[in-house]
Short mmCIF file of N, CA and C in Angstrom, two decimals:
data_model
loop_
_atom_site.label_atom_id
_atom_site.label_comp_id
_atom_site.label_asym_id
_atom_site.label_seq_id
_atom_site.Cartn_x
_atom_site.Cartn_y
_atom_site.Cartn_z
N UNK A 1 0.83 -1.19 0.00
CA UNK A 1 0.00 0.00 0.00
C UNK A 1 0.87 1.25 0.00
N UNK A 2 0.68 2.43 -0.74
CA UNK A 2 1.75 3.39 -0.76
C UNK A 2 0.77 4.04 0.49
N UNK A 3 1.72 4.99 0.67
CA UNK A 3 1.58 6.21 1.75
C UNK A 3 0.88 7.23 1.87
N UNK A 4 0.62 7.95 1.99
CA UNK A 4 0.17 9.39 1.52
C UNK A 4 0.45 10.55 2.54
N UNK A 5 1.14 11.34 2.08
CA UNK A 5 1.95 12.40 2.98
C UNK A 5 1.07 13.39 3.42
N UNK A 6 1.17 14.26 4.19
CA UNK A 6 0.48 15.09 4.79
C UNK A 6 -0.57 16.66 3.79
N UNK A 7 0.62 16.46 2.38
CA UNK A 7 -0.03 17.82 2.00
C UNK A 7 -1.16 16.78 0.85
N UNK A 8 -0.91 15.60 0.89
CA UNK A 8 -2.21 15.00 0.25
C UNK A 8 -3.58 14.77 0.66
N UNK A 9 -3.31 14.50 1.86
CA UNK A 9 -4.41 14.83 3.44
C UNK A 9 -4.89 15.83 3.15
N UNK A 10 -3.82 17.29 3.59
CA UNK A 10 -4.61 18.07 3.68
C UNK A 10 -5.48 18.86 2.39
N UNK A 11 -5.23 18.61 1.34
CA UNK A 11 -5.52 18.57 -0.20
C UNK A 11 -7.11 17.72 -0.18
N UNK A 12 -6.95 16.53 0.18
CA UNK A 12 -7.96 16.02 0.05
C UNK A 12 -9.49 16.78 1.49
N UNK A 13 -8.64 17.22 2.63
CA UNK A 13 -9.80 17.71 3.62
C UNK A 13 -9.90 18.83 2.84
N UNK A 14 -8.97 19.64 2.08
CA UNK A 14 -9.27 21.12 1.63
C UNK A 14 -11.29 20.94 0.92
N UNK A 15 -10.73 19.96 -0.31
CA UNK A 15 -11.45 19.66 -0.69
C UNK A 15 -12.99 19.57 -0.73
N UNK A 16 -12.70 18.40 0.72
CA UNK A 16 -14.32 17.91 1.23
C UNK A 16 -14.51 18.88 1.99
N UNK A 17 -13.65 19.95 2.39
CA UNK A 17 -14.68 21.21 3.26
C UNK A 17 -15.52 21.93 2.21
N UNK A 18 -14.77 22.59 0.84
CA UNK A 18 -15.29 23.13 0.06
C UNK A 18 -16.31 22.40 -0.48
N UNK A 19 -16.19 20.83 -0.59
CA UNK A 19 -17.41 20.47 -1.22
C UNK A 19 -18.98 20.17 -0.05
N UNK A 20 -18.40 20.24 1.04
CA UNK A 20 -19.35 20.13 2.14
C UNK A 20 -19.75 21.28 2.33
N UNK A 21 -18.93 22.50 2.54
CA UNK A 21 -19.99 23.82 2.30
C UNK A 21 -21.13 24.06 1.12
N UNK A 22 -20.68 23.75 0.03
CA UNK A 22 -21.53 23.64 -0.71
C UNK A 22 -22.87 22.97 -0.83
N UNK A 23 -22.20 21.70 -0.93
CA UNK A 23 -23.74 20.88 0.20
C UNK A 23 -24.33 21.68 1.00
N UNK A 24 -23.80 22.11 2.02
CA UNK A 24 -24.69 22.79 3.16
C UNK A 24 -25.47 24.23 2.63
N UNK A 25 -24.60 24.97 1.25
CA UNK A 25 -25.20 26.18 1.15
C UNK A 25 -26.30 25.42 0.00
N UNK A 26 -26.57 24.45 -0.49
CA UNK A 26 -27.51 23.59 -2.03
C UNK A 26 -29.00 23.71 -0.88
N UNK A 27 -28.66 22.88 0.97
CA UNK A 27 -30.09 22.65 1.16
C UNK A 27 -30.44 23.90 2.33
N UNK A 28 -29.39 24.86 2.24
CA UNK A 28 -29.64 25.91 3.25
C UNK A 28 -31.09 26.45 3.52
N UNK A 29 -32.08 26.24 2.85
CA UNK A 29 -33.51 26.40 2.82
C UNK A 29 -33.81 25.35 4.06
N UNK A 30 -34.04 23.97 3.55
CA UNK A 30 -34.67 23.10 4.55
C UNK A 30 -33.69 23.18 5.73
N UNK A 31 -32.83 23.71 6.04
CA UNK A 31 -31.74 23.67 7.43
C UNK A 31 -32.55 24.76 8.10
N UNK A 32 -32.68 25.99 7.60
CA UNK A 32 -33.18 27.15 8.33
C UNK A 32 -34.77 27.23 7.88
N UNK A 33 -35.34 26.26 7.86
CA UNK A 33 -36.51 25.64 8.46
C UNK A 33 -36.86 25.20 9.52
N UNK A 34 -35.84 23.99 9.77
CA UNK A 34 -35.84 23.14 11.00
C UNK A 34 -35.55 24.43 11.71
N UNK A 35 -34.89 24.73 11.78
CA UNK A 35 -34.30 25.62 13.19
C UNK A 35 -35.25 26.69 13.12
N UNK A 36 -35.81 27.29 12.34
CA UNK A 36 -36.79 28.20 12.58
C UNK A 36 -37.92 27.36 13.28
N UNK A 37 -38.46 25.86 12.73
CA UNK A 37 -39.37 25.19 13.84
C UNK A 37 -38.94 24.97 14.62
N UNK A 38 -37.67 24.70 15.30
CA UNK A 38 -37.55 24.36 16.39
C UNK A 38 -37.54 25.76 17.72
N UNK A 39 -37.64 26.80 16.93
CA UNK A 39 -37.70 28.58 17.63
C UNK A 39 -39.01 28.72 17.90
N UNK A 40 -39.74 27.82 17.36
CA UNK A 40 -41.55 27.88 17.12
C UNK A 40 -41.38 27.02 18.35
N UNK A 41 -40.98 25.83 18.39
CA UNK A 41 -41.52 24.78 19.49
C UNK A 41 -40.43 25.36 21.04
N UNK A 42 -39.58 25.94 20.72
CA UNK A 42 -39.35 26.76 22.07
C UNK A 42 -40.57 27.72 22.26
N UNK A 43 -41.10 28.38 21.62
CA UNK A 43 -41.64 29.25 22.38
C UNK A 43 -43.31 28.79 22.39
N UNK A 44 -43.41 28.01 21.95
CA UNK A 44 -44.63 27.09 22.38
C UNK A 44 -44.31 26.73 23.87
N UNK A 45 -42.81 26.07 23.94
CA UNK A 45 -42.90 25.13 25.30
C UNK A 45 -42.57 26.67 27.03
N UNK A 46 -42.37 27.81 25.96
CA UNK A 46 -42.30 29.01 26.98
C UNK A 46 -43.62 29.78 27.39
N UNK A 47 -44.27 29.20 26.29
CA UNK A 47 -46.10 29.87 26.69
C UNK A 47 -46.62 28.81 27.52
N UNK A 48 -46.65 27.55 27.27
CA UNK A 48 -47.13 25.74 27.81
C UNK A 48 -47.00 25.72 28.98
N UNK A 49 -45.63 26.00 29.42
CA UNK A 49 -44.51 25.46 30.49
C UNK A 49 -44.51 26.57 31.15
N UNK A 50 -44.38 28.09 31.33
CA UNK A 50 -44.11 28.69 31.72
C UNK A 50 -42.91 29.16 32.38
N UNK A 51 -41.38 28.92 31.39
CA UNK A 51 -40.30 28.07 31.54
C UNK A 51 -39.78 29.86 30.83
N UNK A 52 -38.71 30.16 31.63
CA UNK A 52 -37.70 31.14 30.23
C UNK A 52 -37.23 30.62 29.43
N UNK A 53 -36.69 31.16 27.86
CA UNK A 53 -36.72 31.09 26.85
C UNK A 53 -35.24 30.29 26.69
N UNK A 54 -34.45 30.97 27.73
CA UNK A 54 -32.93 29.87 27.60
C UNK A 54 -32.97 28.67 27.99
N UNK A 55 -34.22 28.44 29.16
CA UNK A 55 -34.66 27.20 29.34
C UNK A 55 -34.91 26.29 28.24
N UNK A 56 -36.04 26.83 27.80
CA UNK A 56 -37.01 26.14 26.71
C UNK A 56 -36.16 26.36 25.36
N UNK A 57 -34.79 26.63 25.07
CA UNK A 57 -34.24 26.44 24.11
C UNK A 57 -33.08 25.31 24.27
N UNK A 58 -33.11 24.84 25.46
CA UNK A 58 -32.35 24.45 25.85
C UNK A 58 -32.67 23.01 26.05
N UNK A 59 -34.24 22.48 26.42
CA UNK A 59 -34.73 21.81 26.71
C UNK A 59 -34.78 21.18 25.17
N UNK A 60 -35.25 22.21 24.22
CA UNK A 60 -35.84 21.48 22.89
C UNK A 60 -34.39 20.87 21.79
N UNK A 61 -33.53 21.78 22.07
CA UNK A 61 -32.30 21.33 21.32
C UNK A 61 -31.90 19.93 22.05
N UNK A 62 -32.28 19.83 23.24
CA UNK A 62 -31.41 18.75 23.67
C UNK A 62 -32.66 17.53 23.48
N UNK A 63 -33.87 18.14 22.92
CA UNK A 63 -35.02 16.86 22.67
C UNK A 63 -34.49 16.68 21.66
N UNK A 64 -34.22 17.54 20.46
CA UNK A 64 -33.93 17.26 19.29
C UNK A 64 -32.51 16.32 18.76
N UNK A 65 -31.83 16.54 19.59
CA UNK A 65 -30.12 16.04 19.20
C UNK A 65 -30.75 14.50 19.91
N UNK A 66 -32.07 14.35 20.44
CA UNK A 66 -32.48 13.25 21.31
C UNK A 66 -31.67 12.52 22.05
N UNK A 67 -31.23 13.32 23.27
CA UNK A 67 -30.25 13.04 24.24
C UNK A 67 -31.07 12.82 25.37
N UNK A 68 -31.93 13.71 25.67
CA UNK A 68 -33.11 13.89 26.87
C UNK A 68 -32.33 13.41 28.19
N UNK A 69 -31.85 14.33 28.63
CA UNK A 69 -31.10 14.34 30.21
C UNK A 69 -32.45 14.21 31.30
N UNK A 70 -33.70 14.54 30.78
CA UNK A 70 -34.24 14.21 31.66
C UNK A 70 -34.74 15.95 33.02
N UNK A 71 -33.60 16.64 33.05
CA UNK A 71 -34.11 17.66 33.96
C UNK A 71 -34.71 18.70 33.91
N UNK A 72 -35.37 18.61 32.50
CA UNK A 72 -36.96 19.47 31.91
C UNK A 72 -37.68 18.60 31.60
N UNK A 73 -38.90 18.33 32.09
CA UNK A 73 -39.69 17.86 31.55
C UNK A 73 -40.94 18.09 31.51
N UNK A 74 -41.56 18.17 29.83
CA UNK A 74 -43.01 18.92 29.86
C UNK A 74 -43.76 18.17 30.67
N UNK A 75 -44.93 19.09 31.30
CA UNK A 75 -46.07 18.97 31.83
C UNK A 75 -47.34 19.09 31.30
N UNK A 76 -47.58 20.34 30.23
CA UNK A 76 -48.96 20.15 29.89
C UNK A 76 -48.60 19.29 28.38
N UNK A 77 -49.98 19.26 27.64
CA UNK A 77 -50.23 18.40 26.50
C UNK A 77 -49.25 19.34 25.48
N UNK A 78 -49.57 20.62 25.45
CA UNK A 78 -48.85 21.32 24.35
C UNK A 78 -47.17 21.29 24.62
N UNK A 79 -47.12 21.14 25.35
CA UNK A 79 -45.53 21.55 26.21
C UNK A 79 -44.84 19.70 25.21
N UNK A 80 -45.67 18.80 25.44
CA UNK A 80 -45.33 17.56 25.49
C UNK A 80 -45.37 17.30 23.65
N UNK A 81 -46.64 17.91 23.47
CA UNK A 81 -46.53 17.67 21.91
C UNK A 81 -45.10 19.20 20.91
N UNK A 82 -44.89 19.84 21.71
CA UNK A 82 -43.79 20.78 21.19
C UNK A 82 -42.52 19.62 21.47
N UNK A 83 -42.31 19.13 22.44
CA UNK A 83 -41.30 18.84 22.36
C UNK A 83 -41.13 16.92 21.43
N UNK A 84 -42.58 16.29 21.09
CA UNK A 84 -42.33 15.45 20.56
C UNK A 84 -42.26 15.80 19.17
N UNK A 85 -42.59 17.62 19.10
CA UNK A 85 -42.10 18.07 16.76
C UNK A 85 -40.89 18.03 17.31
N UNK A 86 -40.02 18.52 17.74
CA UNK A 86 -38.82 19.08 18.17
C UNK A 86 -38.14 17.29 18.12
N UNK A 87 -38.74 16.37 18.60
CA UNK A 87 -37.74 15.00 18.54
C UNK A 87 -37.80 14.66 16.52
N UNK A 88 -39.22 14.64 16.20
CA UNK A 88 -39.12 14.15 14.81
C UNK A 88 -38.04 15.40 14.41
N UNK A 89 -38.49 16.73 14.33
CA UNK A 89 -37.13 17.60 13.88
C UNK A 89 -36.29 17.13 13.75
N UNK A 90 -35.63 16.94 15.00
CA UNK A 90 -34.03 16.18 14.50
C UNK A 90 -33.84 14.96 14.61
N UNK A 91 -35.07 14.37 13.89
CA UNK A 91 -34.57 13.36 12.86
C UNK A 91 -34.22 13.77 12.13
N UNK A 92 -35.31 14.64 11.13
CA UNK A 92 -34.86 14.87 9.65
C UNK A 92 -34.31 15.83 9.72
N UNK A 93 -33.49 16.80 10.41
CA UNK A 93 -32.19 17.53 10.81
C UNK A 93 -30.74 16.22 10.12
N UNK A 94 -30.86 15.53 11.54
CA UNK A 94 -30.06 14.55 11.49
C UNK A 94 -29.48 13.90 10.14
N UNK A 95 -31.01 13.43 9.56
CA UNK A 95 -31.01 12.77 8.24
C UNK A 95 -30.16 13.96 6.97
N UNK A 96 -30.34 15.14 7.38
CA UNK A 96 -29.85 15.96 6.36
C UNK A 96 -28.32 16.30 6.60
N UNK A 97 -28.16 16.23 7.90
CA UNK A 97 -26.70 16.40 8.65
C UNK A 97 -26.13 15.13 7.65
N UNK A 98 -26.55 13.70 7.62
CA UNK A 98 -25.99 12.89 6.94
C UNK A 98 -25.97 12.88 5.79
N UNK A 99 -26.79 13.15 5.21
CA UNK A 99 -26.95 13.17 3.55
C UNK A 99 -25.97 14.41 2.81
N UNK A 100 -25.69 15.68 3.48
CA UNK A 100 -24.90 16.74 3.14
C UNK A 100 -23.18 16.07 3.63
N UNK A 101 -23.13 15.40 4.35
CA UNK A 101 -21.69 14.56 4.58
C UNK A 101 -21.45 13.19 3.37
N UNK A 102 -22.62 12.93 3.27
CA UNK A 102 -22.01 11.72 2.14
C UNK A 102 -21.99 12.29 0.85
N UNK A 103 -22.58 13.37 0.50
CA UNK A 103 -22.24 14.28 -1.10
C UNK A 103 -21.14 14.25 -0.56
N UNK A 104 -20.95 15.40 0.42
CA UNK A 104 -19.76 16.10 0.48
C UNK A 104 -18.63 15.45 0.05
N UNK A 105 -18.62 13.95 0.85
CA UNK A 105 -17.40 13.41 0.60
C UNK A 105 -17.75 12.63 -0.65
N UNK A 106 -18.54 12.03 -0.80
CA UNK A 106 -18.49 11.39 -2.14
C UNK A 106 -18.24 12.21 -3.30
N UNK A 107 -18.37 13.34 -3.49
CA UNK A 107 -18.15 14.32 -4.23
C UNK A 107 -16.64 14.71 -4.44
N UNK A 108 -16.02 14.65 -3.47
CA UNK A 108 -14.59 14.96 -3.40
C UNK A 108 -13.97 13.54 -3.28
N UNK A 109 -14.00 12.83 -3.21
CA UNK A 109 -13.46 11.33 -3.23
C UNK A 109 -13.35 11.38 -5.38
N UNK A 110 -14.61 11.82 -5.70
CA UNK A 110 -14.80 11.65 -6.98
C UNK A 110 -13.49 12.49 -7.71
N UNK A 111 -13.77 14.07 -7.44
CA UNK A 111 -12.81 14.54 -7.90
C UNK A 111 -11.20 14.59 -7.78
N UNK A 112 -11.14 13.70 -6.49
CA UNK A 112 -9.28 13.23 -6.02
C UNK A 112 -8.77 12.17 -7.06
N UNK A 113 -10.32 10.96 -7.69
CA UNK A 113 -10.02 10.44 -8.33
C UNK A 113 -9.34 10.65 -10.12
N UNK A 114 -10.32 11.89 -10.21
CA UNK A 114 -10.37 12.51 -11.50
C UNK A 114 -8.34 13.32 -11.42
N UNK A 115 -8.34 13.85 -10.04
CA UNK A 115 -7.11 14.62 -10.57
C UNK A 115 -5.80 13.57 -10.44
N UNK A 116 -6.21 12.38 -9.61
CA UNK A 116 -4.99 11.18 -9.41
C UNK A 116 -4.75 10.67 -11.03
N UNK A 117 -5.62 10.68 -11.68
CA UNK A 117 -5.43 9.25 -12.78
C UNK A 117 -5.02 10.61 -14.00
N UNK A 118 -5.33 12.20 -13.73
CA UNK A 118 -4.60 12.75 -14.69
C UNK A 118 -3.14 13.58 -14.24
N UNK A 119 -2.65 13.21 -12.86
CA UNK A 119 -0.99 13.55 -12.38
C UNK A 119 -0.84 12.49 -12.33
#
């Protein structure tokens, strides 16, 4: 197996950053969606709950990344249904977090190939 030295590394991360920004700026619409719903289901769970807003942003990001520590937890129905949009959210957050990483790199894997086989 040959080697590959450091400025080929960093050649190839140059790469997949530029091609991963791109990705990220192609679905920048549906990204600042989610997060605009998830600003909706904070302040649902700050009217519901009667919770401050660093609370209830705090509570819903951490429903969403679906970690749930557990030391907020809704009480009324609305409080409970904000924070179960906020879990589907980041799913399909998640799902897009992945799908903008496998262009990214598949995209630049492609073009390392294209410039290897013509140096």
């Amino acid at each position: 197996p040959t080697r590959r030295g450091a400025p080929t590394m960093i050649r190839d991360f140059q790469r997949f950053v530029r091609h991963l920004f791109h990705a990220v700026y192609v679905v920048r619409g549906p990204i600042l969606a989610f997060f605009l719903l998830l600003v909706a289901c904070a302040i649902v769970v700050v009217i519901a709950e009667g919770m401050s807003f660093g609370n209830a942003i705090y509570f819903i990001l951490i429903t969403a990344l679906t970690v749930g520590y557990g030391d907020i937890v809704p009480t009324t129905m609305w409080g409970r249904i904000a924070s179960l949009t906020a879990g589907v959210i980041g799913y399909l957050l998640f799902g897009v977090v992945v799908a903008v990483n496998t262009r990214a790199l598949r995209e630049s894997i492609r073009e390392g190939g294209e410039h290897d086989t013509k140096g």
